[in-house]
PDB file of C-alpha atoms in Angstrom:
ATOM      1  CA  LEU A   1       0.030  -0.112  -0.135  1.00  0.00           C
ATOM      2  CA  LYS A   2       1.387   3.324  -1.212  1.00  0.00           C
ATOM      3  CA  VAL A   3       1.356   6.188   1.028  1.00  0.00           C
ATOM      4  CA  ALA A   4      -1.037   8.416  -0.735  1.00  0.00           C
ATOM      5  CA  GLU A   5      -3.458   5.030  -0.979  1.00  0.00           C
ATOM      6  CA  LEU A   6      -3.136   5.147   3.218  1.00  0.00           C
ATOM      7  CA  VAL A   7      -3.854   8.797   3.236  1.00  0.00           C
ATOM      8  CA  ALA A   8      -6.993   8.514   0.771  1.00  0.00           C
ATOM      9  CA  LEU A   9      -8.415   5.518   2.904  1.00  0.00           C
ATOM     10  CA  PHE A  10      -7.665   7.247   6.344  1.00  0.00           C
ATOM     11  CA  LEU A  11      -9.379  10.390   4.710  1.00  0.00           C
ATOM     12  CA  ARG A  12     -12.625   8.648   3.929  1.00  0.00           C
ATOM     13  CA  THR A  13     -13.005   7.514   7.655  1.00  0.00           C
ATOM     14  CA  VAL A  14     -12.433  10.442   8.330  1.00  0.00           C
ATOM     15  CA  GLU A  15     -15.160  12.347   6.493  1.00  0.00           C
ATOM     16  CA  VAL A  16     -17.638   9.682   7.901  1.00  0.00           C
ATOM     17  CA  GLU A  17     -16.758   9.745  11.246  1.00  0.00           C
ATOM     18  CA  LYS A  18     -15.525  13.315  12.100  1.00  0.00           C
ATOM     19  CA  ALA A  19     -16.791  16.930  11.950  1.00  0.00           C
ATOM     20  CA  PRO A  20     -16.362  18.686   8.563  1.00  0.00           C
ATOM     21  CA  ASP A  21     -13.859  21.108  10.398  1.00  0.00           C
ATOM     22  CA  THR A  22     -11.627  18.120  11.180  1.00  0.00           C
ATOM     23  CA  TYR A  23     -11.796  16.278   7.824  1.00  0.00           C
ATOM     24  CA  VAL A  24     -10.655  19.715   6.224  1.00  0.00           C
ATOM     25  CA  SER A  25      -7.559  20.161   8.758  1.00  0.00           C
ATOM     26  CA  TYR A  26      -6.407  16.528   8.311  1.00  0.00           C
ATOM     27  CA  GLN A  27      -6.682  16.855   4.840  1.00  0.00           C
ATOM     28  CA  ARG A  28      -4.525  20.131   4.538  1.00  0.00           C
ATOM     29  CA  TRP A  29      -1.767  18.166   6.647  1.00  0.00           C
ATOM     30  CA  LEU A  30      -2.038  14.884   5.118  1.00  0.00           C
ATOM     31  CA  THR A  31      -1.961  16.207   1.791  1.00  0.00           C
ATOM     32  CA  GLU A  32       1.813  17.405   2.833  1.00  0.00           C
ATOM     33  CA  VAL A  33       2.612  13.775   3.445  1.00  0.00           C
ATOM     34  CA  ALA A  34       1.017  12.586   0.313  1.00  0.00           C
ATOM     35  CA  ASN A  35       2.945  15.023  -1.641  1.00  0.00           C
ATOM     36  CA  THR A  36       6.507  14.094  -0.307  1.00  0.00           C
ATOM     37  CA  PHE A  37       5.858  10.105   0.537  1.00  0.00           C
ATOM     38  CA  GLY A  38       3.084   9.517  -1.885  1.00  0.00           C
ATOM     39  CA  ASN A  39       4.414   6.823  -4.357  1.00  0.00           C
ATOM     40  CA  ARG A  40       6.404   5.070  -1.925  1.00  0.00           C
ATOM     41  CA  PRO A  41       5.084   2.272   0.003  1.00  0.00           C
ATOM     42  CA  ALA A  42       4.013   2.977   3.416  1.00  0.00           C
ATOM     43  CA  ARG A  43       5.934   0.516   5.207  1.00  0.00           C
ATOM     44  CA  GLU A  44       9.335   1.907   3.933  1.00  0.00           C
ATOM     45  CA  VAL A  45       8.764   5.106   5.426  1.00  0.00           C
ATOM     46  CA  THR A  46      11.108   4.915   8.467  1.00  0.00           C
ATOM     47  CA  LYS A  47      10.393   6.627  11.855  1.00  0.00           C
ATOM     48  CA  ARG A  48      13.356   9.107  11.147  1.00  0.00           C
ATOM     49  CA  GLU A  49      12.122  10.248   7.711  1.00  0.00           C
ATOM     50  CA  ALA A  50       8.579  10.964   9.318  1.00  0.00           C
ATOM     51  CA  LEU A  51      10.061  12.766  12.261  1.00  0.00           C
ATOM     52  CA  ALA A  52      12.080  14.878  10.081  1.00  0.00           C
ATOM     53  CA  PHE A  53       9.071  15.619   7.725  1.00  0.00           C
ATOM     54  CA  ARG A  54       7.071  16.506  10.920  1.00  0.00           C
ATOM     55  CA  ASP A  55       9.845  18.909  12.169  1.00  0.00           C
ATOM     56  CA  ASP A  56       9.954  20.433   8.667  1.00  0.00           C
ATOM     57  CA  LEU A  57       6.919  21.033   8.700  1.00  0.00           C
ATOM     58  CA  ALA A  58       6.474  23.009  11.575  1.00  0.00           C
ATOM     59  CA  ARG A  59       9.421  24.990  10.591  1.00  0.00           C
ATOM     60  CA  ARG A  60       7.789  26.051   7.766  1.00  0.00           C
ATOM     61  CA  THR A  61       4.443  26.396   8.607  1.00  0.00           C
ATOM     62  CA  TYR A  62       4.560  27.993  12.379  1.00  0.00           C
ATOM     63  CA  ASP A  63       6.135  31.373  13.138  1.00  0.00           C
ATOM     64  CA  PRO A  64       7.986  31.277  16.120  1.00  0.00           C
ATOM     65  CA  THR A  65       7.515  34.951  16.859  1.00  0.00           C
ATOM     66  CA  ARG A  66       3.497  34.294  17.466  1.00  0.00           C
ATOM     67  CA  VAL A  67       4.184  31.717  19.565  1.00  0.00           C
ATOM     68  CA  THR A  68       3.918  32.510  23.548  1.00  0.00           C
ATOM     69  CA  ARG A  69       5.063  30.561  26.580  1.00  0.00           C
ATOM     70  CA  GLY A  70       4.129  30.904  29.919  1.00  0.00           C
ATOM     71  CA  THR A  71       6.114  31.847  32.874  1.00  0.00           C
ATOM     72  CA  ALA A  72       6.040  30.439  36.381  1.00  0.00           C
ATOM     73  CA  ARG A  73       5.359  33.062  39.101  1.00  0.00           C
TER      74      ARG A  73
END
């Protein structure tokens, strides 16, 4: 099973079982996964590759200047 096929199967389930906003959110991020790994067999994507993808996506997506941190008082 290729990653793109797995993503499509999962999204079909999400579309039926979850709220429309959840589906749209999952679709947005899983499209990135499919674009990166889509033609590869899902079992061949390593944990290291998946974590590197996640970290890169976070760096490209989130503006660190907008992240707030709580402080202990």
